[in-house]
Short mmCIF file of N, CA and C in Angstrom, two decimals:
data_model
loop_
_atom_site.label_atom_id
_atom_site.label_comp_id
_atom_site.label_asym_id
_atom_site.label_seq_id
_atom_site.Cartn_x
_atom_site.Cartn_y
_atom_site.Cartn_z
N UNK A 267 107.11 -75.53 14.39
CA UNK A 267 108.04 -75.95 13.34
C UNK A 267 107.43 -77.14 12.60
N UNK A 268 107.65 -77.18 11.31
CA UNK A 268 107.12 -78.26 10.49
C UNK A 268 108.28 -79.02 9.86
N UNK A 269 108.10 -80.30 9.73
CA UNK A 269 109.11 -81.13 9.08
C UNK A 269 108.53 -81.66 7.77
N UNK A 270 109.35 -81.62 6.72
CA UNK A 270 108.94 -82.07 5.40
C UNK A 270 109.87 -83.17 4.92
N UNK A 271 109.27 -84.24 4.40
CA UNK A 271 110.05 -85.35 3.89
C UNK A 271 109.55 -85.70 2.49
N UNK A 272 110.43 -85.51 1.50
CA UNK A 272 110.09 -85.84 0.13
C UNK A 272 110.43 -87.28 -0.19
N UNK A 273 109.72 -87.82 -1.17
CA UNK A 273 110.01 -89.16 -1.67
C UNK A 273 109.49 -89.27 -3.09
N UNK A 274 109.92 -90.33 -3.77
CA UNK A 274 109.41 -90.59 -5.10
C UNK A 274 110.37 -90.30 -6.23
N UNK A 275 111.50 -89.69 -5.91
CA UNK A 275 112.46 -89.41 -6.96
C UNK A 275 113.04 -90.69 -7.55
N UNK A 276 113.40 -90.64 -8.82
CA UNK A 276 113.93 -91.83 -9.49
C UNK A 276 114.62 -91.42 -10.78
N UNK A 277 115.24 -92.39 -11.41
CA UNK A 277 115.80 -92.22 -12.74
C UNK A 277 114.83 -92.79 -13.75
N UNK A 278 114.41 -91.97 -14.71
CA UNK A 278 113.42 -92.40 -15.70
C UNK A 278 113.87 -91.99 -17.09
N UNK A 279 113.18 -92.53 -18.08
CA UNK A 279 113.44 -92.16 -19.47
C UNK A 279 112.57 -90.96 -19.85
N UNK A 280 113.04 -90.21 -20.81
CA UNK A 280 112.27 -89.07 -21.32
C UNK A 280 110.90 -89.56 -21.80
N UNK A 281 109.88 -88.77 -21.47
CA UNK A 281 108.52 -89.12 -21.85
C UNK A 281 107.75 -89.86 -20.78
N UNK A 282 108.46 -90.39 -19.80
CA UNK A 282 107.80 -91.12 -18.73
C UNK A 282 107.24 -90.18 -17.67
N UNK A 283 106.51 -90.77 -16.73
CA UNK A 283 105.88 -90.00 -15.66
C UNK A 283 106.44 -90.41 -14.31
N UNK A 284 106.28 -89.51 -13.35
CA UNK A 284 106.75 -89.74 -12.00
C UNK A 284 105.92 -88.89 -11.05
N UNK A 285 105.65 -89.42 -9.87
CA UNK A 285 104.93 -88.65 -8.87
C UNK A 285 105.78 -88.50 -7.62
N UNK A 286 106.01 -87.27 -7.21
CA UNK A 286 106.74 -86.98 -5.99
C UNK A 286 105.74 -86.75 -4.85
N UNK A 287 106.15 -87.12 -3.66
CA UNK A 287 105.33 -86.91 -2.47
C UNK A 287 106.12 -86.13 -1.44
N UNK A 288 105.40 -85.35 -0.64
CA UNK A 288 106.01 -84.60 0.45
C UNK A 288 105.11 -84.74 1.66
N UNK A 289 105.62 -85.42 2.66
CA UNK A 289 104.85 -85.64 3.88
C UNK A 289 105.22 -84.57 4.91
N UNK A 290 104.21 -83.90 5.45
CA UNK A 290 104.43 -82.83 6.42
C UNK A 290 104.01 -83.27 7.81
N UNK A 291 104.83 -82.95 8.78
CA UNK A 291 104.49 -83.24 10.17
C UNK A 291 104.84 -82.04 11.02
N UNK A 292 104.37 -82.03 12.23
CA UNK A 292 104.58 -80.88 13.10
C UNK A 292 103.32 -80.05 13.12
N UNK A 293 103.40 -78.83 12.61
CA UNK A 293 102.23 -77.95 12.58
C UNK A 293 102.03 -77.39 11.18
N UNK A 294 101.79 -78.27 10.18
CA UNK A 294 101.68 -77.76 8.81
C UNK A 294 100.46 -76.89 8.57
N UNK A 295 99.40 -77.06 9.38
CA UNK A 295 98.16 -76.36 9.09
C UNK A 295 98.25 -74.87 9.39
N UNK A 296 99.30 -74.41 10.10
CA UNK A 296 99.41 -72.97 10.35
C UNK A 296 99.98 -72.25 9.14
N UNK A 297 100.44 -73.01 8.17
CA UNK A 297 100.98 -72.42 6.96
C UNK A 297 99.90 -72.35 5.88
N UNK A 298 100.10 -71.47 4.91
CA UNK A 298 99.05 -71.25 3.91
C UNK A 298 99.48 -71.58 2.49
N UNK A 299 100.73 -71.95 2.30
CA UNK A 299 101.17 -72.23 0.94
C UNK A 299 102.23 -73.32 0.95
N UNK A 300 102.08 -74.26 0.04
CA UNK A 300 103.10 -75.29 -0.14
C UNK A 300 103.52 -75.30 -1.60
N UNK A 301 104.72 -75.77 -1.82
CA UNK A 301 105.20 -75.75 -3.20
C UNK A 301 106.35 -76.71 -3.45
N UNK A 302 106.68 -76.81 -4.70
CA UNK A 302 107.82 -77.62 -5.15
C UNK A 302 108.83 -76.71 -5.84
N UNK A 303 110.07 -76.91 -5.51
CA UNK A 303 111.19 -76.23 -6.14
C UNK A 303 112.15 -77.28 -6.67
N UNK A 304 113.05 -76.86 -7.53
CA UNK A 304 114.08 -77.79 -8.02
C UNK A 304 115.38 -77.04 -8.23
N UNK A 305 116.44 -77.80 -8.16
CA UNK A 305 117.77 -77.23 -8.37
C UNK A 305 118.62 -78.22 -9.14
N UNK A 306 119.05 -77.81 -10.31
CA UNK A 306 119.95 -78.61 -11.12
C UNK A 306 121.39 -78.24 -10.78
N UNK A 307 122.34 -79.14 -11.01
CA UNK A 307 123.74 -78.83 -10.71
C UNK A 307 124.18 -77.55 -11.43
N UNK A 308 124.79 -76.65 -10.68
CA UNK A 308 125.30 -75.42 -11.25
C UNK A 308 124.25 -74.36 -11.48
N UNK A 309 123.02 -74.63 -11.06
CA UNK A 309 121.93 -73.68 -11.26
C UNK A 309 121.32 -73.27 -9.93
N UNK A 310 120.61 -72.16 -9.95
CA UNK A 310 119.92 -71.71 -8.76
C UNK A 310 118.63 -72.52 -8.57
N UNK A 311 118.18 -72.55 -7.32
CA UNK A 311 116.92 -73.20 -7.03
C UNK A 311 115.78 -72.40 -7.66
N UNK A 312 114.86 -73.07 -8.32
CA UNK A 312 113.76 -72.39 -8.98
C UNK A 312 112.42 -72.98 -8.56
N UNK A 313 111.42 -72.14 -8.57
CA UNK A 313 110.08 -72.60 -8.24
C UNK A 313 109.48 -73.40 -9.38
N UNK A 314 108.80 -74.45 -9.04
CA UNK A 314 108.16 -75.32 -10.03
C UNK A 314 106.65 -75.17 -9.98
N UNK A 315 106.09 -75.28 -8.78
CA UNK A 315 104.64 -75.20 -8.63
C UNK A 315 104.31 -74.85 -7.19
N UNK A 316 103.17 -74.19 -7.01
CA UNK A 316 102.72 -73.85 -5.66
C UNK A 316 101.22 -74.07 -5.54
N UNK A 317 100.80 -74.30 -4.31
CA UNK A 317 99.40 -74.55 -4.01
C UNK A 317 99.06 -73.83 -2.72
N UNK A 318 98.11 -72.92 -2.81
CA UNK A 318 97.76 -72.13 -1.63
C UNK A 318 96.57 -72.73 -0.90
N UNK A 319 96.30 -72.17 0.27
CA UNK A 319 95.24 -72.71 1.12
C UNK A 319 93.87 -72.59 0.46
N UNK A 320 93.73 -71.66 -0.49
CA UNK A 320 92.45 -71.51 -1.19
C UNK A 320 92.41 -72.35 -2.47
N UNK A 321 93.37 -73.27 -2.59
CA UNK A 321 93.46 -74.21 -3.71
C UNK A 321 93.88 -73.56 -5.03
N UNK A 322 94.33 -72.33 -5.00
CA UNK A 322 94.87 -71.75 -6.22
C UNK A 322 96.27 -72.29 -6.47
N UNK A 323 96.59 -72.49 -7.73
CA UNK A 323 97.88 -73.06 -8.11
C UNK A 323 98.63 -72.12 -9.05
N UNK A 324 99.93 -72.33 -9.08
CA UNK A 324 100.78 -71.58 -9.98
C UNK A 324 101.89 -72.49 -10.44
N UNK A 325 102.27 -72.37 -11.69
CA UNK A 325 103.29 -73.24 -12.27
C UNK A 325 104.32 -72.43 -13.03
N UNK A 326 105.55 -72.91 -13.02
CA UNK A 326 106.57 -72.35 -13.89
C UNK A 326 106.18 -72.63 -15.33
N UNK A 327 106.51 -71.70 -16.21
CA UNK A 327 106.15 -71.87 -17.62
C UNK A 327 106.70 -73.17 -18.20
N UNK A 328 107.87 -73.57 -17.73
CA UNK A 328 108.53 -74.75 -18.27
C UNK A 328 107.80 -76.06 -17.96
N UNK A 329 106.89 -76.03 -16.98
CA UNK A 329 106.21 -77.28 -16.61
C UNK A 329 104.71 -77.22 -16.81
N UNK A 330 104.20 -76.07 -17.22
CA UNK A 330 102.75 -75.95 -17.42
C UNK A 330 102.25 -76.98 -18.43
N UNK A 331 101.16 -77.62 -18.07
CA UNK A 331 100.59 -78.64 -18.94
C UNK A 331 101.19 -80.01 -18.76
N UNK A 332 102.30 -80.10 -18.03
CA UNK A 332 102.95 -81.39 -17.82
C UNK A 332 102.93 -81.81 -16.34
N UNK A 333 103.05 -80.85 -15.44
CA UNK A 333 103.10 -81.13 -14.01
C UNK A 333 101.81 -80.68 -13.36
N UNK A 334 101.41 -81.40 -12.31
CA UNK A 334 100.23 -81.06 -11.53
C UNK A 334 100.53 -81.17 -10.05
N UNK A 335 100.26 -80.10 -9.32
CA UNK A 335 100.45 -80.10 -7.87
C UNK A 335 99.12 -80.35 -7.20
N UNK A 336 99.14 -81.15 -6.14
CA UNK A 336 97.91 -81.45 -5.42
C UNK A 336 98.26 -81.83 -3.99
N UNK A 337 97.24 -81.94 -3.15
CA UNK A 337 97.50 -82.31 -1.77
C UNK A 337 96.39 -83.18 -1.23
N UNK A 338 96.75 -83.96 -0.24
CA UNK A 338 95.77 -84.76 0.50
C UNK A 338 95.82 -84.25 1.93
N UNK A 339 94.84 -83.43 2.29
CA UNK A 339 94.86 -82.81 3.61
C UNK A 339 94.78 -83.83 4.74
N UNK A 340 94.04 -84.90 4.49
CA UNK A 340 93.90 -85.92 5.53
C UNK A 340 95.23 -86.58 5.85
N UNK A 341 96.11 -86.63 4.85
CA UNK A 341 97.41 -87.27 5.04
C UNK A 341 98.53 -86.25 5.22
N UNK A 342 98.19 -84.94 5.19
CA UNK A 342 99.22 -83.89 5.25
C UNK A 342 100.32 -84.15 4.23
N UNK A 343 99.91 -84.49 3.03
CA UNK A 343 100.87 -84.83 1.98
C UNK A 343 100.64 -84.00 0.74
N UNK A 344 101.72 -83.51 0.19
CA UNK A 344 101.72 -82.75 -1.05
C UNK A 344 102.28 -83.63 -2.16
N UNK A 345 101.72 -83.52 -3.35
CA UNK A 345 102.17 -84.33 -4.47
C UNK A 345 102.57 -83.45 -5.65
N UNK A 346 103.42 -84.00 -6.49
CA UNK A 346 103.75 -83.38 -7.77
C UNK A 346 103.72 -84.49 -8.81
N UNK A 347 102.67 -84.48 -9.62
CA UNK A 347 102.57 -85.43 -10.72
C UNK A 347 103.30 -84.84 -11.91
N UNK A 348 104.29 -85.57 -12.42
CA UNK A 348 105.11 -85.08 -13.52
C UNK A 348 104.95 -86.01 -14.71
N UNK A 349 104.41 -85.48 -15.79
CA UNK A 349 104.22 -86.24 -17.02
C UNK A 349 105.14 -85.71 -18.12
N UNK A 350 105.32 -86.52 -19.13
CA UNK A 350 106.13 -86.13 -20.30
C UNK A 350 107.47 -85.53 -19.86
N UNK A 351 108.15 -86.23 -19.00
CA UNK A 351 109.40 -85.72 -18.46
C UNK A 351 110.45 -85.53 -19.53
N UNK A 352 111.26 -84.50 -19.35
CA UNK A 352 112.32 -84.15 -20.29
C UNK A 352 113.66 -84.18 -19.56
N UNK A 353 114.75 -84.35 -20.30
CA UNK A 353 116.07 -84.33 -19.64
C UNK A 353 116.30 -83.05 -18.85
N UNK A 354 115.75 -81.93 -19.31
CA UNK A 354 115.94 -80.67 -18.59
C UNK A 354 115.16 -80.60 -17.28
N UNK A 355 114.34 -81.60 -17.00
CA UNK A 355 113.66 -81.67 -15.70
C UNK A 355 114.56 -82.32 -14.64
N UNK A 356 115.71 -82.80 -15.06
CA UNK A 356 116.64 -83.42 -14.12
C UNK A 356 117.09 -82.41 -13.07
N UNK A 357 116.89 -82.75 -11.80
CA UNK A 357 117.22 -81.84 -10.71
C UNK A 357 116.92 -82.51 -9.38
N UNK A 358 117.38 -81.86 -8.31
CA UNK A 358 116.94 -82.23 -6.98
C UNK A 358 115.65 -81.44 -6.73
N UNK A 359 114.61 -82.14 -6.35
CA UNK A 359 113.31 -81.51 -6.11
C UNK A 359 113.07 -81.37 -4.62
N UNK A 360 112.67 -80.16 -4.22
CA UNK A 360 112.45 -79.84 -2.82
C UNK A 360 111.01 -79.41 -2.58
N UNK A 361 110.50 -79.85 -1.47
CA UNK A 361 109.19 -79.41 -1.00
C UNK A 361 109.40 -78.21 -0.07
N UNK A 362 108.48 -77.26 -0.10
CA UNK A 362 108.58 -76.09 0.75
C UNK A 362 107.21 -75.71 1.28
N UNK A 363 107.22 -75.08 2.45
CA UNK A 363 105.98 -74.61 3.05
C UNK A 363 106.25 -73.25 3.68
N UNK A 364 105.27 -72.35 3.56
CA UNK A 364 105.47 -71.00 4.05
C UNK A 364 104.10 -70.36 4.30
N UNK A 365 104.13 -69.15 4.84
CA UNK A 365 102.88 -68.43 5.07
C UNK A 365 102.40 -67.72 3.81
N UNK A 366 103.31 -67.51 2.87
CA UNK A 366 102.94 -66.82 1.63
C UNK A 366 103.50 -67.59 0.44
N UNK A 367 102.84 -67.47 -0.69
CA UNK A 367 103.28 -68.20 -1.87
C UNK A 367 104.43 -67.53 -2.60
N UNK A 368 104.94 -66.46 -2.05
CA UNK A 368 106.22 -65.94 -2.52
C UNK A 368 107.37 -66.65 -1.81
N UNK A 369 107.04 -67.44 -0.78
CA UNK A 369 108.03 -68.24 -0.06
C UNK A 369 109.21 -67.40 0.42
N UNK A 370 108.96 -66.37 1.21
CA UNK A 370 110.08 -65.55 1.70
C UNK A 370 110.95 -66.27 2.73
N UNK A 371 110.36 -67.11 3.54
CA UNK A 371 111.12 -67.83 4.58
C UNK A 371 110.57 -69.25 4.71
N UNK A 372 110.80 -70.06 3.70
CA UNK A 372 110.17 -71.38 3.71
C UNK A 372 110.88 -72.38 4.62
N UNK A 373 110.14 -73.37 5.04
CA UNK A 373 110.72 -74.58 5.59
C UNK A 373 110.95 -75.52 4.41
N UNK A 374 112.11 -76.15 4.39
CA UNK A 374 112.47 -77.02 3.28
C UNK A 374 112.54 -78.46 3.71
N UNK A 375 112.27 -79.35 2.74
CA UNK A 375 112.58 -80.75 2.94
C UNK A 375 114.03 -81.00 2.52
N UNK A 376 114.42 -82.27 2.57
CA UNK A 376 115.82 -82.60 2.26
C UNK A 376 116.04 -82.82 0.77
N UNK A 377 114.96 -82.96 0.02
CA UNK A 377 115.06 -83.12 -1.42
C UNK A 377 114.99 -84.56 -1.88
N UNK A 378 114.57 -84.74 -3.13
CA UNK A 378 114.54 -86.06 -3.75
C UNK A 378 114.99 -85.89 -5.20
N UNK A 379 115.87 -86.77 -5.66
CA UNK A 379 116.52 -86.61 -6.96
C UNK A 379 115.68 -87.20 -8.08
N UNK A 380 115.52 -86.39 -9.13
CA UNK A 380 114.86 -86.85 -10.34
C UNK A 380 115.86 -86.74 -11.48
N UNK A 381 116.08 -87.84 -12.17
CA UNK A 381 117.00 -87.87 -13.30
C UNK A 381 116.26 -88.39 -14.51
N UNK A 382 116.29 -87.61 -15.59
CA UNK A 382 115.60 -87.98 -16.82
C UNK A 382 116.64 -88.12 -17.93
N UNK A 383 116.67 -89.27 -18.56
CA UNK A 383 117.67 -89.49 -19.61
C UNK A 383 117.00 -89.89 -20.92
#
């Protein structure tokens, strides 16, 4: 079992940047894909970005060119660099880890709130 803890959420102004972190503990190395999801009030949880063990990445169209997913293997930490933030990026952001990048049965973190005004 792996435990995920997100941090870095904050309230920012539109156009500003923010970096989210997700620290993994337990047995993260048995998994092959990590990602970021978000959920706005009244909306379903949606995928934002994913990073597979072969370093391939995938992004939602709404964040392409603005967000960058990366990881520090030595620290077992996943990051989401978010630039040019928009009010529509406001959501609870969750870190996830799974064996596949379709995330059929992910382990979730508790989430970190991002508010853009």
